[in-house]
XYZ file of C-alpha atoms in Angstrom:
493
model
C 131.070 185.192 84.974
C 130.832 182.751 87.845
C 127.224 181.632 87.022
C 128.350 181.113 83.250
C 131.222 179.283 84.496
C 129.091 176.869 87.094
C 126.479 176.621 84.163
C 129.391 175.416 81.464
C 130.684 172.920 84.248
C 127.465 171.417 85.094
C 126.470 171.174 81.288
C 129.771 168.811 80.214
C 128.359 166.314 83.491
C 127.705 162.992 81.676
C 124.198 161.729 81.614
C 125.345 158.431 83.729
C 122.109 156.857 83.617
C 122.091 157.253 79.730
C 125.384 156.123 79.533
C 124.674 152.952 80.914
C 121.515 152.655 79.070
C 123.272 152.823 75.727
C 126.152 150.313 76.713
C 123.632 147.774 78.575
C 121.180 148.104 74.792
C 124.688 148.039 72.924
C 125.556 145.093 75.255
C 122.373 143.259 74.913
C 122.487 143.725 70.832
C 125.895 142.572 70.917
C 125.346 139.499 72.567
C 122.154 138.983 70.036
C 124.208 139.196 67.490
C 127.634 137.247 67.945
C 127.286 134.921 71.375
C 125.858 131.375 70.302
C 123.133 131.269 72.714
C 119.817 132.966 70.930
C 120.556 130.476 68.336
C 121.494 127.793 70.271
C 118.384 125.550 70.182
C 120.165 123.068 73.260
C 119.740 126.358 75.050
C 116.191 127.658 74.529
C 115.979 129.373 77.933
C 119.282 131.623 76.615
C 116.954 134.417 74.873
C 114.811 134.569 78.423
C 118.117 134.870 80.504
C 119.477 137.663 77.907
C 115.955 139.910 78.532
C 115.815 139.109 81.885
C 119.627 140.698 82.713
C 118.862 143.570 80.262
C 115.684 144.597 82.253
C 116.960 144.054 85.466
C 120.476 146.405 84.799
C 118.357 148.892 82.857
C 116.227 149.742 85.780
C 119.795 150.155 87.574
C 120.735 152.415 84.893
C 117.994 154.437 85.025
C 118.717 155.584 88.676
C 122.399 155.677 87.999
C 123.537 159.730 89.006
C 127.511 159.176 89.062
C 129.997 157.560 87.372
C 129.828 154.658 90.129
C 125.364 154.253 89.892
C 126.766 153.267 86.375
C 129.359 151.015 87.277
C 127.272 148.792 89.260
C 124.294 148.816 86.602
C 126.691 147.443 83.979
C 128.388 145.000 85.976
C 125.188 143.466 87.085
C 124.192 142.952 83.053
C 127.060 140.629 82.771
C 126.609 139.044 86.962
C 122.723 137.951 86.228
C 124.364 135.287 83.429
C 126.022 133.721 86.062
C 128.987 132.619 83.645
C 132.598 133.647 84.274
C 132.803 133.790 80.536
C 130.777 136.779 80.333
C 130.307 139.998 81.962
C 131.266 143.887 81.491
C 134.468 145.395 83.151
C 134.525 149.019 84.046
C 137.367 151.678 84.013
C 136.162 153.394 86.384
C 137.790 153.195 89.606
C 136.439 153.322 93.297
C 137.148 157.209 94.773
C 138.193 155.395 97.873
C 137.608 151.879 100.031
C 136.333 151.647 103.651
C 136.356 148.702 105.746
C 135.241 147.997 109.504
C 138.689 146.292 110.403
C 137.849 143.133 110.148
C 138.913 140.270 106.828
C 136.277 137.651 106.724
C 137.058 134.334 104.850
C 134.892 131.304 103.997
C 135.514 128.088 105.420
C 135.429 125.141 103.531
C 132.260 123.536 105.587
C 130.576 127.258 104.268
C 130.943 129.044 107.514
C 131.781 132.971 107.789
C 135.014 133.690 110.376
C 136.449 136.996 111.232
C 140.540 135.436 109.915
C 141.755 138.956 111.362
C 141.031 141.795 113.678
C 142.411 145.415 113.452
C 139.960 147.690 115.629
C 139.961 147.512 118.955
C 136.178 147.499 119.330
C 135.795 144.376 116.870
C 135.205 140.644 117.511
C 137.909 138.702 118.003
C 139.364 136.253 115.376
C 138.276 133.200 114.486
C 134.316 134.397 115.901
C 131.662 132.648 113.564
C 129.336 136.024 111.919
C 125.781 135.075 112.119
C 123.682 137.924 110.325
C 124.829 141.977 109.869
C 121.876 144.083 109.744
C 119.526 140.990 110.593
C 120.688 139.003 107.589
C 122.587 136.259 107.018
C 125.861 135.661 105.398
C 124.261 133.858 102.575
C 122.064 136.268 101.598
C 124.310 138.978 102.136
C 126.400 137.422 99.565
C 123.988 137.085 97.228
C 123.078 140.562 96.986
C 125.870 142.265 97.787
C 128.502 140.412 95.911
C 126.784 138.210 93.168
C 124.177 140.597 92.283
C 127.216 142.708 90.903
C 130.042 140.361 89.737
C 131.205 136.352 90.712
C 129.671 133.610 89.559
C 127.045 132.085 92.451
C 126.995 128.679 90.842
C 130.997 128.252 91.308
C 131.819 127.320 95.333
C 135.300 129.201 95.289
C 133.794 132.186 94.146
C 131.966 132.242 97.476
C 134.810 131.580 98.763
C 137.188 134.068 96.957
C 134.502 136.841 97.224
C 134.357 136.321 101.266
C 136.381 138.809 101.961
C 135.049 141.227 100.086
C 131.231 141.382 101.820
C 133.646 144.028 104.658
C 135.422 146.194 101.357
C 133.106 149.151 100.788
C 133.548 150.163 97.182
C 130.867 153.215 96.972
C 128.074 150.938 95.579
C 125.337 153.229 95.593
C 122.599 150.517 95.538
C 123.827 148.733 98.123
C 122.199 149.718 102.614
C 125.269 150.466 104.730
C 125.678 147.818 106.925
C 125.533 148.766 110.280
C 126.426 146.047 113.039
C 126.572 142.400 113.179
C 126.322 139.159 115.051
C 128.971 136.649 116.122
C 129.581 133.913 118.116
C 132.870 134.087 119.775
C 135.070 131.319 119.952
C 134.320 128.848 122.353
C 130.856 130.223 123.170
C 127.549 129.845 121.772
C 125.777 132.636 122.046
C 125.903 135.300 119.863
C 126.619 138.978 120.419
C 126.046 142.129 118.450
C 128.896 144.881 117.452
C 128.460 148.025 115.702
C 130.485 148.301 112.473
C 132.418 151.576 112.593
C 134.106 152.041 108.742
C 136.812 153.561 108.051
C 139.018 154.486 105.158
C 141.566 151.863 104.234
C 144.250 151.650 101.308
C 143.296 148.821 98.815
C 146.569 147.691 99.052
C 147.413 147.745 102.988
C 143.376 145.621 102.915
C 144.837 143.149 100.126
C 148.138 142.541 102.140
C 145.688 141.190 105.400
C 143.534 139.256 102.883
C 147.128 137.556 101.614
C 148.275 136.947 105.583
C 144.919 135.373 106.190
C 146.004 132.878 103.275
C 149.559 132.478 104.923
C 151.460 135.579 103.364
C 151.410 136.960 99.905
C 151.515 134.218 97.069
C 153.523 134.142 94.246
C 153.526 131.497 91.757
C 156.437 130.857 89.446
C 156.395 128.025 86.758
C 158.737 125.454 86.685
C 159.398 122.002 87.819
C 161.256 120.558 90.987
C 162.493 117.537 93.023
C 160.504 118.798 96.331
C 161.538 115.143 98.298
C 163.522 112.104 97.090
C 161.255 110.591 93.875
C 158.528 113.092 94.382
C 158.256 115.647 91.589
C 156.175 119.536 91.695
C 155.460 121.153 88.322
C 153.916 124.488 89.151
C 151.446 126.394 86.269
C 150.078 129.015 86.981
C 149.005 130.285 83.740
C 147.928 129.196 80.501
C 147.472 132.780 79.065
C 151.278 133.727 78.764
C 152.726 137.019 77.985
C 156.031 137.160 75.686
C 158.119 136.670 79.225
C 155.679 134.361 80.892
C 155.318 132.344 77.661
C 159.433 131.564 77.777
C 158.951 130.242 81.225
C 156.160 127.683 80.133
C 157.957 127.004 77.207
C 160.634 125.955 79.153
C 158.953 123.470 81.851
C 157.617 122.177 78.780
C 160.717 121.346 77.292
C 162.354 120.042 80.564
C 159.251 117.546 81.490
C 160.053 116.533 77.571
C 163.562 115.716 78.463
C 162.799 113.928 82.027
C 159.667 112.555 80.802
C 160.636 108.810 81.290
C 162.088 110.054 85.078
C 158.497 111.327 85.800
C 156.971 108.622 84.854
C 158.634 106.087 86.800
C 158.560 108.598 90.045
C 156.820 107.978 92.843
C 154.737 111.280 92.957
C 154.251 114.141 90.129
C 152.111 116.988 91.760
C 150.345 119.510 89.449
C 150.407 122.784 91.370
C 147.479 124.642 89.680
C 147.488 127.783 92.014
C 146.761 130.618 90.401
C 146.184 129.050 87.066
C 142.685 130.847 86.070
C 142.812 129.438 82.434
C 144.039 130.762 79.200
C 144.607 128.680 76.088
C 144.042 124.767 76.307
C 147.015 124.155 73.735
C 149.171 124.422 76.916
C 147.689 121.626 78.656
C 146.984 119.111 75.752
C 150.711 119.595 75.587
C 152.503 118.736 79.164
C 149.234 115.550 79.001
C 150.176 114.310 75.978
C 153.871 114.210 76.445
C 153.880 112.809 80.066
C 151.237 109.897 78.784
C 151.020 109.664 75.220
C 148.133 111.117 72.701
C 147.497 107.698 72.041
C 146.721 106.536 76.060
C 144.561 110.157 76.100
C 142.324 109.440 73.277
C 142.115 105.651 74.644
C 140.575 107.620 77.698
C 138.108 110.075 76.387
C 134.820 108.601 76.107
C 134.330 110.309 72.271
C 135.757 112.868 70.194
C 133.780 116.092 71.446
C 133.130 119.068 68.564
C 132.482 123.256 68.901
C 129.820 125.227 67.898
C 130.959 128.831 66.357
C 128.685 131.580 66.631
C 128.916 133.022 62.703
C 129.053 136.773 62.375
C 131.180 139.072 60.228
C 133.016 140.393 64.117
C 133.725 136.618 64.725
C 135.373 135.742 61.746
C 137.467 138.533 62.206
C 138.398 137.830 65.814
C 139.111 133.945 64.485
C 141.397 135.457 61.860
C 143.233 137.302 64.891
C 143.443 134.118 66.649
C 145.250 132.062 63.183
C 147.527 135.222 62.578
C 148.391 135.647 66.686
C 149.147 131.979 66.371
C 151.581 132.014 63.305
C 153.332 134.991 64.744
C 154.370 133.078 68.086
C 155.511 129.840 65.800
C 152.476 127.756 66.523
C 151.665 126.862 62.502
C 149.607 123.475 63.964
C 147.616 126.128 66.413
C 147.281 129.085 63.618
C 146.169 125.986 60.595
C 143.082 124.707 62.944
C 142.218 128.487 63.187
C 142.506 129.024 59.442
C 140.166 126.126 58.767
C 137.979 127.794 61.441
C 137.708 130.963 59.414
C 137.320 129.439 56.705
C 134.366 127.367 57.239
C 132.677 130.635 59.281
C 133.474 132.895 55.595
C 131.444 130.289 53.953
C 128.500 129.754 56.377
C 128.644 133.748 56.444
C 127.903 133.645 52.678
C 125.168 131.337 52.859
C 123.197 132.530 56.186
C 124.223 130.202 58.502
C 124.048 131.116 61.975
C 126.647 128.137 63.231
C 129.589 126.572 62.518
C 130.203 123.172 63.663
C 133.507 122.127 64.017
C 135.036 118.458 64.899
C 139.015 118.663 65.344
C 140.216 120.289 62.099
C 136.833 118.917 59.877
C 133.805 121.011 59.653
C 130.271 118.622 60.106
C 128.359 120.088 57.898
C 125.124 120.071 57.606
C 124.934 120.256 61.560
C 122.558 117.034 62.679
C 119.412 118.338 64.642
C 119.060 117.039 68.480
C 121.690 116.305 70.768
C 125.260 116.025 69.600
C 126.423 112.375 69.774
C 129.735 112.394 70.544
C 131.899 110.563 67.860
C 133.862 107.387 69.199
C 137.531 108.488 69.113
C 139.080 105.511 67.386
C 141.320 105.258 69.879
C 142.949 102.059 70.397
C 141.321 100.694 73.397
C 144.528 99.080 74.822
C 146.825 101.189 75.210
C 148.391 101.232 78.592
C 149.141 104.239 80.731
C 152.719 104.495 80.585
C 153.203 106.868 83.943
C 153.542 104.529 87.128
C 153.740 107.741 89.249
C 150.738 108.610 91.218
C 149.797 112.173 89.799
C 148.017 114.986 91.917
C 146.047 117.428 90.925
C 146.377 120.451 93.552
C 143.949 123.399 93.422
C 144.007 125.168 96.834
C 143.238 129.474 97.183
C 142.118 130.135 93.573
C 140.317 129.812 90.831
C 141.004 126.628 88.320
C 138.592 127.269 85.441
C 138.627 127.443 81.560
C 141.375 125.625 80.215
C 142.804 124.785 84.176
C 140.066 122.941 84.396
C 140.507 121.107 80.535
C 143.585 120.410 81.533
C 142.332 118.654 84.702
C 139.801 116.875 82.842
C 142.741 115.286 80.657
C 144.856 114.311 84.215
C 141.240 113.306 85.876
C 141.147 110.863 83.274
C 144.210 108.641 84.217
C 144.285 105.745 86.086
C 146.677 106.925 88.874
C 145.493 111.008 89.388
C 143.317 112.216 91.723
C 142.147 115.567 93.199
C 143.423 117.126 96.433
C 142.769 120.848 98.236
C 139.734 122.142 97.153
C 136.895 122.000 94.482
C 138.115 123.547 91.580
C 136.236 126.144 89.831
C 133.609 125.471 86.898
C 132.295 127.202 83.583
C 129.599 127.007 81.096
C 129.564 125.210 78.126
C 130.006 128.627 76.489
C 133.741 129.310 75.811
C 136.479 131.189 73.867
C 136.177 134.594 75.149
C 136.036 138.029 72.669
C 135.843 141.749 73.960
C 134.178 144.603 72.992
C 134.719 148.093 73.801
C 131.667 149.819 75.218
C 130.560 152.970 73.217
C 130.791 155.394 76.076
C 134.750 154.154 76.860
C 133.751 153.604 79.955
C 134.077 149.812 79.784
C 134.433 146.723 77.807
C 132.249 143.388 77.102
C 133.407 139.768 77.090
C 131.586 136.743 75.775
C 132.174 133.609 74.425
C 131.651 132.867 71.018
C 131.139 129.226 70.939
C 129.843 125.963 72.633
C 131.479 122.749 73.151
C 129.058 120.217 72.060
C 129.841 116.656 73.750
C 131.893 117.419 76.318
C 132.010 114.937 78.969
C 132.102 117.506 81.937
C 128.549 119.114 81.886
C 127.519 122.845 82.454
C 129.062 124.287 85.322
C 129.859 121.031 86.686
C 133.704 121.650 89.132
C 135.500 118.667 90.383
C 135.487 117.777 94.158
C 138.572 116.912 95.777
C 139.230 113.343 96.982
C 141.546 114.606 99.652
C 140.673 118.502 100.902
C 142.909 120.759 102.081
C 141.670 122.575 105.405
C 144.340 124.491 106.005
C 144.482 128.271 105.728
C 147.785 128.828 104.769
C 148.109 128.537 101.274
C 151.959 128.903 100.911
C 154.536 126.419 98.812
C 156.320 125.031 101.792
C 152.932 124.107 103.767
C 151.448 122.534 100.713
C 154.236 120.524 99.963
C 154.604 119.262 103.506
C 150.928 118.601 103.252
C 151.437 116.725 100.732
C 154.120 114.549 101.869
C 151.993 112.877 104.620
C 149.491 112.263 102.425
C 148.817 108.081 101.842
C 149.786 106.786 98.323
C 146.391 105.328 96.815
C 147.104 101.586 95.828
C 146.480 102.263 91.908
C 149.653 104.099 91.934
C 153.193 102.282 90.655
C 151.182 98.890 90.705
């Protein structure tokens, strides 16, 4: 009976390493078949980059024995694009985390510090780690962290994944490290220390990665009078639920009702912490009412146009998008959608493998080459009606997506500039659908079109004019930073 039982129990194991075959083929197909880049012919080296990730994660897969060998083959399918618009999530959770008592961080000049010390037999804080295991932090990165998820092309993921190089998640492709190198502070030699890991709770780790940042963050939306004349409007999020939404609704409304206050101000800061992007509607919004549709277009150097990917699981997803939009009272939002739909129904019925879109008008046929970008019409004069010099703040996080369309709207003005630290960047490859996995085990995002003219180019993040070196990321330090700052002598001219 106990041999029959064993037998049974063994039997209903999954196959992991067929598991993550199938989803990484399913994956691959997928991708084929609705993202815009094997029939993007601006992209030709797309189709290479697509068989390069599927070989590389299927040889993964195919030494994948637990639930965890799978985990990491599928999440380094989607890490080998190297776009934070794609890549595979898992379910599966990690049976437990270790950690060697130490919380690394990234300074901004790209150097590796120990922020906080918790064993005894550790270096101390603030020491400068030179290799573990005779490598160096780089590299360690590389394949420890970006070989499985993080995009290595964006500079705050290198700095956001930091920390997470001394987290052991049960990776089974990944060498234990063993002991490292560091350079105390105020010497220059270094000196080697064993790593001894022990068990930690994710959460009790996550609270000393917040303290090294100055204390657990939370962002709330909303605008203030932080000094006399000198005005913070704090979004965090432009992918609102139904409570979050009535929030942004609301700052909306009030910089509506102050807008000619704001304007005249001295300073308007955009806080931008913890704003990871979400739906650009949001930001074309708080722009155009603070300075005018008419001043915006005056600014953008053409009108720019998108490139659907046409498949019968697009249109429906775009018919998702219209009907989401009519249902939260957003009929401008939910028409451009329609229209969106509608041209992808027709190209669908004639074989077309793109649809090109250009505001609410469909180009069609699409031009070959390059896409010119059409001159907006704007009128050329129109004057920029804020006086207020306007900062854009990204410090601790990740501004990307449509954070970082709304910063190329703000970026655009004659009295904004940049401060803290480079923002984040993305592909040219946008508007994000997902995709269960057929095992359950996990789920696929990908974009499902391309901007075509857009004047901020692959990848490309902007570089603060003023950085913020600071570690503690915290309202009240922020805003006192920002107090000393110098005016620049565009503003209130």
């Amino acid at each position: 009976m106990l041999s029959l039982l064993i037998g049974v129990w063994v039997e209903a194991q999954p196959d992991w390493a067929d598991l993550a075959r199938q989803d990484i083929e399913f994956a691959s197909q997928t991708l084929m078949e609705n993202h815009p880049g094997p029939v993007n012919n601006l992209d030709p080296g797309f189709a290479d980059r697509l068989g390069a990730a599927r070989q590389s994660a299927l040889a993964l897969a195919a030494r994948a024995e637990t639930d965890l060998g799978y985990r990491a083959a599928v999440w380094h399918f989607g890490a080998r694009f190297n776009d934070n618009h794609l890549g595979i999530g898992s379910f599966i959770s990690s049976p437990g985390y270790r950690w060697p008592g130490q919380i690394l961080v990234r300074t901004i000049d790209g150097e590796m510090r120990v922020a906080s010390q918790h064993f005894e037999d550790g270096p101390p804080a603030g020491s400068r780690l030179v290799s573990c295991n005779g490598i160096d932090p780089d590299t360690l990165l590389r394949d420890r962290e970006f070989r499985f998820g993080g995009v290595e092309a964006r500079e705050t993921d290198w700095i956001l994944h930091a920390p997470r190089l001394f987290l052991d998640r049960a990776n089974p492709f990944l060498e234990p490290l063993t002991s490292c190198r560091y350079i105390r502070p105020g010497e220059t030699d270094a000196e080697t220390y064993p790593l001894s890991w022990r068990e930690v709770d994710i959460r009790d780790w996550m609270a000393h990665v917040d303290a090294s940042r100055g204390g657990p963050q939370t962002y709330a939306t909303g605008l203030q009078e932080f000094a006399p004349d000198q005005f913070w409007i704090s979004l965090p999020d432009f992918n609102p639920d139904a409570g979050t939404q009535a929030e942004l609704d609301a700052v909306i409304a009030e910089i509506q009702a102050r807008r000619d206050e704001l304007r005249a101000a001295e300073r308007i800061v955009f806080d931008m912490r913890g704003n990871a992007g979400g739906s650009s509607q949001w930001g074309w919004q708080i722009a155009s009412i603070l300075w005018s549709e008419a001043y915006l277009a005056a600014r953008s150097p053409g009108v720019p146009a998108i490139d659907w990917r046409v498949s019968a699981d697009n249109l429906v997803h775009v018919e998702g998008i219209a009907q989401r939009a009519l249902d939260r009272g957003n009929p401008d939002y939910a028409a451009h959608f329609s229209r969106v739909a509608d041209a992808m129904r027709d190209a669908l019925a004639h074989g077309e493998d793109l649809v090109r879109m250009q505001g609410n008008e469909r180009v069609h046929p699409i031009p070959d080459g390059p896409y010119q970008a059409r001159p907006s019409g704007a009128d050329e004069t129109a004057g920029n009606p804020v006086q207020a010099e306007v900062l854009f703040l990204n410090v601790g996080g990740d501004c990307s997506s449509a954070c970082l369309d709304f910063a190329d709207l703000v970026l655009s003005t004659e009295t904004a500039r940049m401060v803290g630290w480079m923002t984040g960047a993305d592909s040219l490859y946008i508007e994000v659908r997902q995709v269960d996995l057929p095992s359950g085990q996990g789920r696929l995002g990908f974009p499902v079109k391309v901007y075509r003219g857009r004047a901020r180019g692959d990848m490309e993040a902007y570089a603060p004019d003023v950085i913020y070196s600071g570690r503690d990321f915290s309202t009240a330090a922020l805003q006192a930073w920002v107090l000393q700052l110098p005016q620049t002598g565009d503003a209130r001219r």
